[in-house]
Coordinates of C-alpha atoms in Angstrom, one line a residue:
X68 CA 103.7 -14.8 -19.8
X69 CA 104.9 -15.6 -23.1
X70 CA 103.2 -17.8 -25.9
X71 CA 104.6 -21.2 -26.7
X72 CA 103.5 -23.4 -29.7
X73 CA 104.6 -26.7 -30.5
X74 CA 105.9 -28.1 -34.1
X75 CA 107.3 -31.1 -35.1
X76 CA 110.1 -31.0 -32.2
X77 CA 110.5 -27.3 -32.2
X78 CA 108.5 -24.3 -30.2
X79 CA 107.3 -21.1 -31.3
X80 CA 107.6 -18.5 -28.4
X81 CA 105.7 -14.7 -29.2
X82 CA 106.1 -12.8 -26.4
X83 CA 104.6 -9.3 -25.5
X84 CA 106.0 -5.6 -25.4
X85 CA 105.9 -5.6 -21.8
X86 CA 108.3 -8.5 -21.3
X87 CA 111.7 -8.9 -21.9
X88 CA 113.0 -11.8 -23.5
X89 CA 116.1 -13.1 -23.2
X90 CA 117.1 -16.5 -25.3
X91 CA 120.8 -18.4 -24.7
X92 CA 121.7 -21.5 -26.8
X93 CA 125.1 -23.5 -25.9
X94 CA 125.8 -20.4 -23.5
X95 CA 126.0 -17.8 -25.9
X96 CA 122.9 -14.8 -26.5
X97 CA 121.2 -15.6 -29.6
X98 CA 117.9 -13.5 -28.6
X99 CA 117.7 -10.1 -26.2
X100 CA 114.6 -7.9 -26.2
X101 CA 110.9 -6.9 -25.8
X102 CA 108.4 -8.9 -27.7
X103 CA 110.1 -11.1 -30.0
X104 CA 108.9 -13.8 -31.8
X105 CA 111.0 -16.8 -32.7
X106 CA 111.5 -20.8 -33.3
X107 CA 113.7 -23.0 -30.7
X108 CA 114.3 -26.5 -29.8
X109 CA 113.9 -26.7 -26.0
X110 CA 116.6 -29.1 -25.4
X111 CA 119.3 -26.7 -26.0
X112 CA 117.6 -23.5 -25.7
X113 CA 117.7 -21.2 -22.1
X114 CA 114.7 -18.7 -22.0
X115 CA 114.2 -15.7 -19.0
X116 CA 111.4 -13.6 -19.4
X117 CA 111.5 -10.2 -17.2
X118 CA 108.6 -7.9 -17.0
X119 CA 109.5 -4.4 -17.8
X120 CA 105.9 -2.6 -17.0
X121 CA 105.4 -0.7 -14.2
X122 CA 104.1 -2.8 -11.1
X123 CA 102.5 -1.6 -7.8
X124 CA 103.5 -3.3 -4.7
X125 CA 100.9 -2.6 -1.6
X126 CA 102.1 -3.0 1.5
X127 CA 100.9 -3.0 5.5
X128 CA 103.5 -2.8 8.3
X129 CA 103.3 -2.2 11.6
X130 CA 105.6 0.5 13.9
X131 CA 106.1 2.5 17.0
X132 CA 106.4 6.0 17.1
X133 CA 108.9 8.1 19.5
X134 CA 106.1 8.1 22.7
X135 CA 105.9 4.1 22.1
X136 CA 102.4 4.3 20.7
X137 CA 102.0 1.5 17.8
X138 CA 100.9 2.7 14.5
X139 CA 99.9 0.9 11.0
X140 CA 101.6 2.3 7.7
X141 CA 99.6 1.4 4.3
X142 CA 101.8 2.3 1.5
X143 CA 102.2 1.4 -2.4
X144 CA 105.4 1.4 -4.2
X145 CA 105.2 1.6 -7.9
X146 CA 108.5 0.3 -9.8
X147 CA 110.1 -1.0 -12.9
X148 CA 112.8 -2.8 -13.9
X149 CA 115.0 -1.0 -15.7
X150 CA 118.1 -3.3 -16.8
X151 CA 116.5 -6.9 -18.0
X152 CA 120.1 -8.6 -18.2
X153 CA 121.1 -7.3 -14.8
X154 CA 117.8 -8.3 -13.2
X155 CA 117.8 -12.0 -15.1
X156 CA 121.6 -12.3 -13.9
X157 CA 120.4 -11.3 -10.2
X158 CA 117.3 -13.2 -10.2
X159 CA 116.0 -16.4 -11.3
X160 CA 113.6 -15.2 -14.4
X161 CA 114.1 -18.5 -16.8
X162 CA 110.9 -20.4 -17.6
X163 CA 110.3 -23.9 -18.6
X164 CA 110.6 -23.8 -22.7
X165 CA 107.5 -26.0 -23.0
X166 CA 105.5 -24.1 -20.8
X167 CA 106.8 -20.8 -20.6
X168 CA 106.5 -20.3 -16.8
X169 CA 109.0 -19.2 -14.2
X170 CA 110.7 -21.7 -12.7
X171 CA 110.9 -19.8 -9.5
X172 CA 109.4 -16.8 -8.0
X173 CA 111.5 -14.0 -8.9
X174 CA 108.5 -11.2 -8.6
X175 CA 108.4 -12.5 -4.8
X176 CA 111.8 -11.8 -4.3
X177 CA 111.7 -8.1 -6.1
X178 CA 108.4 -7.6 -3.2
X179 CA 110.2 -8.5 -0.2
X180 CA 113.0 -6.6 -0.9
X181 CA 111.0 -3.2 -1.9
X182 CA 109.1 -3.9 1.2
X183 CA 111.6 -4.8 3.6
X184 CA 113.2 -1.6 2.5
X185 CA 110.6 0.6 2.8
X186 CA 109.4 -0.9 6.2
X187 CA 113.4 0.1 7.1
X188 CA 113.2 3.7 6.4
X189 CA 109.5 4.3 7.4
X190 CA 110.6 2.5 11.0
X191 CA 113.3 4.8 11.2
X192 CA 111.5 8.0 10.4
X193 CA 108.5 7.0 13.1
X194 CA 110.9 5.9 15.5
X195 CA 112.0 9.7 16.0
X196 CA 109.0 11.1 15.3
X197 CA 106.1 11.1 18.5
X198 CA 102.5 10.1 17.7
X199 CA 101.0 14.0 17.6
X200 CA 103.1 15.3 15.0
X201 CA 101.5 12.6 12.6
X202 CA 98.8 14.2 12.9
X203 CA 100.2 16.8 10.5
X204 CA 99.7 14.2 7.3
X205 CA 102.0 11.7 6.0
X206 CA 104.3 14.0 4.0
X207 CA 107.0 13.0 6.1
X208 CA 106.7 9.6 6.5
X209 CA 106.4 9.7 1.9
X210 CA 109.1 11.5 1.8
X211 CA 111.7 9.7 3.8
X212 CA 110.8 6.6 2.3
X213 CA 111.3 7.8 -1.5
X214 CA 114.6 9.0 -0.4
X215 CA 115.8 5.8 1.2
X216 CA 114.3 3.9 -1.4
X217 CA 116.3 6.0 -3.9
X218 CA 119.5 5.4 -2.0
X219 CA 119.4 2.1 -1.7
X220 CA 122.4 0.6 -3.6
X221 CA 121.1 -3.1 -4.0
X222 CA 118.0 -1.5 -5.9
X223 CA 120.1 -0.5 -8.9
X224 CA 122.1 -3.5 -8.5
X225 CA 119.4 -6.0 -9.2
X226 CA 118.4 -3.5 -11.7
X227 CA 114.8 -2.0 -10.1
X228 CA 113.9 1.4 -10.4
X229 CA 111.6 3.1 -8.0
X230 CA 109.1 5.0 -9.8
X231 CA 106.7 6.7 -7.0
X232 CA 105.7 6.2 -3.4
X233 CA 102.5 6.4 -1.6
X234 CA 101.6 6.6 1.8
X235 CA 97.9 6.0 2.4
X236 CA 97.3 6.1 5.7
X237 CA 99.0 6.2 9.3
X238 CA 96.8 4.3 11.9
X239 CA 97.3 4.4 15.1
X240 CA 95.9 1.8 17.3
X241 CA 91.7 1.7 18.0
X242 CA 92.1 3.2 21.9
X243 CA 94.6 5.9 20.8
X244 CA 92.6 6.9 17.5
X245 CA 89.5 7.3 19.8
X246 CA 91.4 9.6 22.4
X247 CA 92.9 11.7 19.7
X248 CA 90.1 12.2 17.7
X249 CA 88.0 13.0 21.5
X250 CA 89.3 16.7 21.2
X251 CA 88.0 17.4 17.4
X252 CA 84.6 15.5 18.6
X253 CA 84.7 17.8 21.5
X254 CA 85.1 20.9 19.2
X255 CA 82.4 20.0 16.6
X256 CA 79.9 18.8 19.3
X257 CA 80.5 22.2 20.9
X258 CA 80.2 24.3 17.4
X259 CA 77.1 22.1 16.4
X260 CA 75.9 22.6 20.3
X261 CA 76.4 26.6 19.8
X262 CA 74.9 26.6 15.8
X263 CA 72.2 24.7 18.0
X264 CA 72.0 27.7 20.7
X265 CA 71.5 29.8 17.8
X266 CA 69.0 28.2 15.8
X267 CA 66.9 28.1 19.2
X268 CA 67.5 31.5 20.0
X269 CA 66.7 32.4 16.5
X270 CA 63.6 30.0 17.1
X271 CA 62.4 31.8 20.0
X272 CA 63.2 35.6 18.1
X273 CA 61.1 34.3 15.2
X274 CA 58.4 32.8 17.3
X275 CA 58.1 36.3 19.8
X276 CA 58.0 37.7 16.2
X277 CA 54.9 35.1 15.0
X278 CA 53.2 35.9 18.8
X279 CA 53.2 39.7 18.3
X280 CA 52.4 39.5 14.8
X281 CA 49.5 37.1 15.8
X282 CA 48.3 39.8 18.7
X283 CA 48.5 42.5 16.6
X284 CA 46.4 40.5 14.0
X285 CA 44.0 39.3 16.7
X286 CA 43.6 43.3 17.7
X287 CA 43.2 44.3 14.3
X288 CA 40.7 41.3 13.5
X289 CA 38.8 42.6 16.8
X290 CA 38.5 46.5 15.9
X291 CA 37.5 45.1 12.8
X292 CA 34.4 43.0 14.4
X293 CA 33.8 45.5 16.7
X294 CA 33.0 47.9 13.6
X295 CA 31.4 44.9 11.3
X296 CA 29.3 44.8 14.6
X297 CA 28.0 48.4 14.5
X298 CA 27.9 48.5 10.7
X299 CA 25.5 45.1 11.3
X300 CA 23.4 47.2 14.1
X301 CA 22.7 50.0 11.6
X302 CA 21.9 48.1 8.6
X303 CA 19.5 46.0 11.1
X304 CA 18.0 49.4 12.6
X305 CA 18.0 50.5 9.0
X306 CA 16.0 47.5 7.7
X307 CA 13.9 47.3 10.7
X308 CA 12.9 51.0 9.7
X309 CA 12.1 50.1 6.1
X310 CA 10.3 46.7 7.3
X311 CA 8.1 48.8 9.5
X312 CA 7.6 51.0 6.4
X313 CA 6.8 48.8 4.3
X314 CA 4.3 47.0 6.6
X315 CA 3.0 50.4 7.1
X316 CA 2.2 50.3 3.6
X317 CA 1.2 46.8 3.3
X318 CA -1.4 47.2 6.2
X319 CA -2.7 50.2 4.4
X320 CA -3.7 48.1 1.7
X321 CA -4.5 45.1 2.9
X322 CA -6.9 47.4 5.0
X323 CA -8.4 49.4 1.4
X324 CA -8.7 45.8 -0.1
X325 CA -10.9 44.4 2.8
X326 CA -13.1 47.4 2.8
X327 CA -13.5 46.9 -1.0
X328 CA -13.9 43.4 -0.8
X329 CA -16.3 43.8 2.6
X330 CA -18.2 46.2 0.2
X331 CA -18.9 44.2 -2.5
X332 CA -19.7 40.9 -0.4
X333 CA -22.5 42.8 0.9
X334 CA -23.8 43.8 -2.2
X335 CA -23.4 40.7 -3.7
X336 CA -25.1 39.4 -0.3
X337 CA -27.9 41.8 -0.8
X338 CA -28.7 40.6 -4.2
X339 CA -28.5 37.2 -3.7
X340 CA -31.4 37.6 -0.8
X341 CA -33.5 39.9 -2.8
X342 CA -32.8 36.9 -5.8
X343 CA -33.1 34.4 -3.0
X344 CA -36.0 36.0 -1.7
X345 CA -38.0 36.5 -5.4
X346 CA -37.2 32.9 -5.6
X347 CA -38.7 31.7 -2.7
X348 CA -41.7 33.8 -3.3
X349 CA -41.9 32.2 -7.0
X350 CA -41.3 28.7 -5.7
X351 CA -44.1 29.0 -2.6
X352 CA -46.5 30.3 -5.0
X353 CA -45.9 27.2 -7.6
X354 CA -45.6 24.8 -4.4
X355 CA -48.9 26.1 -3.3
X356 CA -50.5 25.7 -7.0
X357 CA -49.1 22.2 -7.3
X358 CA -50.4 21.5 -3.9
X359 CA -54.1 22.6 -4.7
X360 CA -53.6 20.7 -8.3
X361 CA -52.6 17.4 -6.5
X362 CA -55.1 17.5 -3.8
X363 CA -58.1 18.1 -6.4
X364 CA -56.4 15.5 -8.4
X365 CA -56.3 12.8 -5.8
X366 CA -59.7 13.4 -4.6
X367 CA -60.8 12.8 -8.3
X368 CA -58.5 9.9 -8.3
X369 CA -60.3 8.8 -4.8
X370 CA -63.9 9.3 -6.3
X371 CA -63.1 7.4 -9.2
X372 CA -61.2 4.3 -7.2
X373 CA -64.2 4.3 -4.6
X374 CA -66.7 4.2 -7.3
X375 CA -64.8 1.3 -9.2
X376 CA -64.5 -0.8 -5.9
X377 CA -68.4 -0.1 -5.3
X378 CA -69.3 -1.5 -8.6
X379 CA -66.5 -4.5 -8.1
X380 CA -68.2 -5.8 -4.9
X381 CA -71.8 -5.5 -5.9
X382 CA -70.8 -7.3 -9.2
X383 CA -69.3 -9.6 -6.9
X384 CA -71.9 -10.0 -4.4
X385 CA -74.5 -10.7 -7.5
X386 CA -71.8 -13.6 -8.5
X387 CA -72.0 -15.1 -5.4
X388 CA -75.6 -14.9 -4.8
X389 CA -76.4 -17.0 -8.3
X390 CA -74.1 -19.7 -7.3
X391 CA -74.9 -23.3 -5.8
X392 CA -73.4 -24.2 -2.1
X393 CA -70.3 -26.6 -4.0
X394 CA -69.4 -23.5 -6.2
X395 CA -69.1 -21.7 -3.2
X396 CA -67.2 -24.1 -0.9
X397 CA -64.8 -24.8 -3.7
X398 CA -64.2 -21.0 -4.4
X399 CA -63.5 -20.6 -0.4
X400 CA -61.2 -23.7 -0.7
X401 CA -59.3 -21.7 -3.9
X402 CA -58.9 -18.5 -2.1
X403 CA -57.8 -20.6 1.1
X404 CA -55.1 -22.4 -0.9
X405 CA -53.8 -19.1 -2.4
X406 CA -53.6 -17.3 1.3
X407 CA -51.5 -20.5 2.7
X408 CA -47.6 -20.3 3.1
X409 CA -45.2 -22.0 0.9
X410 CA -44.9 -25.6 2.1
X411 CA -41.2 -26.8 0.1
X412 CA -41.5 -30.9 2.0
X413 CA -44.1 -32.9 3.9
X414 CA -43.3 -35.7 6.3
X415 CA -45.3 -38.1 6.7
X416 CA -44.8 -40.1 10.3
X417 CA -45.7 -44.1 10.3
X418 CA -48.4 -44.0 12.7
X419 CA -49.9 -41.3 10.1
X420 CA -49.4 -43.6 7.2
X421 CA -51.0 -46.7 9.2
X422 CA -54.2 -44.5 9.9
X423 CA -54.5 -43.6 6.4
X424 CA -54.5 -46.9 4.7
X425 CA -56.7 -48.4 7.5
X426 CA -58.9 -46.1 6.1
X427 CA -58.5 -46.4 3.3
X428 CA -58.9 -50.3 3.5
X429 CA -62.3 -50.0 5.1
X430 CA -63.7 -47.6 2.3
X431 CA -63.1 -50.5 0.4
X432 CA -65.0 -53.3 1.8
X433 CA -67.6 -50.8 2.3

């Protein structure tokens, strides 16, 4: 869409390369290109503006082939318009001078012609063609529809060139795609259910492999026990032998250091009783002289106490003779008093107490 500026009552239109202007003032041509740039009043001034890119047209019809079976076309048309003038005098391209947009909808027109078109030729081609020889691609269906499209006089009439065609895809409906593609499932689930055949039986080759290889091993790993068993036998006989050797040897020994050690315990026994026995001789014979020592010393000792107990009682006896009767019973009472228990408390009952002080009372008035 072109550019429009306003300045004191007059516009500025820039277009772009890609459109085609074409400016008329009082009826005559005063501007006719691709991107132009220029000042107009918009009272007197009548502006088209044609795009002259190339344009893709996408389009979805339906049709029925030659067996009646209903099938979707999704094509693209890429075209151009080649002659501007002829195309602005065919078509309504003028836009508003204040706004510079189309008026009408001249691109809409160019579509349902190009498709209507198309959809003609494609219908016509299907039409004799039956549904399975679609299934060959849509070279065909392309090709017709260039051609037609290429022949068709009101194209270069309105001044639209047809630059390519594509056909996408040719669909037929969801029941029929399912029963034609049925035979192709068929096929690959039958090569996927024979690559699956294979890969068992190759399975089972490889696993009859793995068992044999696994008995042979087991075989091998049992002649191989069998003679780690007799190897283990001999080395046991073998160390058995040189166990029972070297007990041999060991007893020998231990036997020589027993009669050595036997020897000299009785030796050493035999001294120790002759020592044992010089000692017991040496300690009878002191015993005996310290026995005769102590007896003649306690019967000296026994003399001597006798003699001194002797001479205590008759001193004492002499004492007690020279003394008056009072000395004597006061003495008695002493030697009484020392030989009486400890007494820690005396009680002294009432009727005690009354007897002593009635006495007491009548020593007085006595």
């Amino acid at each position: 869409m072109a550019d429009i500026t306003r300045r004191f009552g007059w516009r500025h239109l820039r277009g772009v390369p890609t459109a085609h202007i074409r400016h008329h003032r009082a009826g005559h041509l005063v501007h006719d290109g691709p991107g132009l740039s220029f000042w107009y009043r918009s009272l007197t001034a009548a502006l088209s503006e044609i795009p002259v890119d190339d344009r893709e047209l996408a389009m979805t019809f339906h049709a029925r082939t030659h067996d009646f079976q209903d099938v979707s076309v999704q094509a693209t048309v890429t075209y151009r318009i080649s002659d501007p003038g002829i195309a602005a005098a065919r078509l309504d391209f003028s836009i508003d001078p204040d706004t510079g947009v189309w008026r009408g909808a001249p691109l809409e027109h160019l579509s349902t012609l190009l498709t209507e078109t198309a959809q003609q030729h494609a219908l016509d081609v299907l039409a004799r063609t039956p549904l399975e020889a679609l299934a060959d691609g849509v070279a065909e269906v392309r090709e017709r529809v260039a051609a037609g499209l290429g022949a068709e006089p009101r194209l270069p009439a309105t001044g639209i060139e047809v630059v390519a065609v594509r056909v996408m895809a040719l669909r037929p409906e969801p029941e029929v795609e399912r029963a034609l593609r049925t035979p192709a499932r068929e096929q690959i689930q039958q090569e996927a259910d024979r690559a699956t055949y294979e890969r068992r039986a190759v399975a089972v080759e490889r696993e009859r492999a793995i068992a044999e290889n696994e008995l042979a091993s087991r075989i091998e790993l049992a002649r191989r026990e069998e003679q780690l068993v007799e190897q283990r036998g001999t080395n046991a006989r073998r160390e058995a032998q040189e166990q029972a050797a070297a007990d041999a040897v060991r007893a020998e020994a231990e036997a020589a250091r027993t009669v050595r050690l036997a020897e000299a315990e009785a030796a050493r026994a035999v001294r120790l009783a002759d020592a044992e026995a010089t000692r017991s001789v040496r300690l009878a014979e002191a015993e005996a002289r310290r026995t005769v020592a102590l007896g003649e010393a306690e019967a000296s000792a026994a003399r001597e106490v006798g003699e001194a107990r002797a001479e205590a009682q008759a001193a004492w006896l002499r004492v007690h003779a020279d003394a008056d009767v009072a000395t004597l019973h006061a003495l008695t009472a002493t030697r009484l008093a020392e030989n009486l228990p400890h007494i820690d408390s005396v009680t002294v009952s009432p009727d005690v107490l009354t007897g002593l002080l009635a006495r007491l009372g009548n020593g007085e008035r006595a």
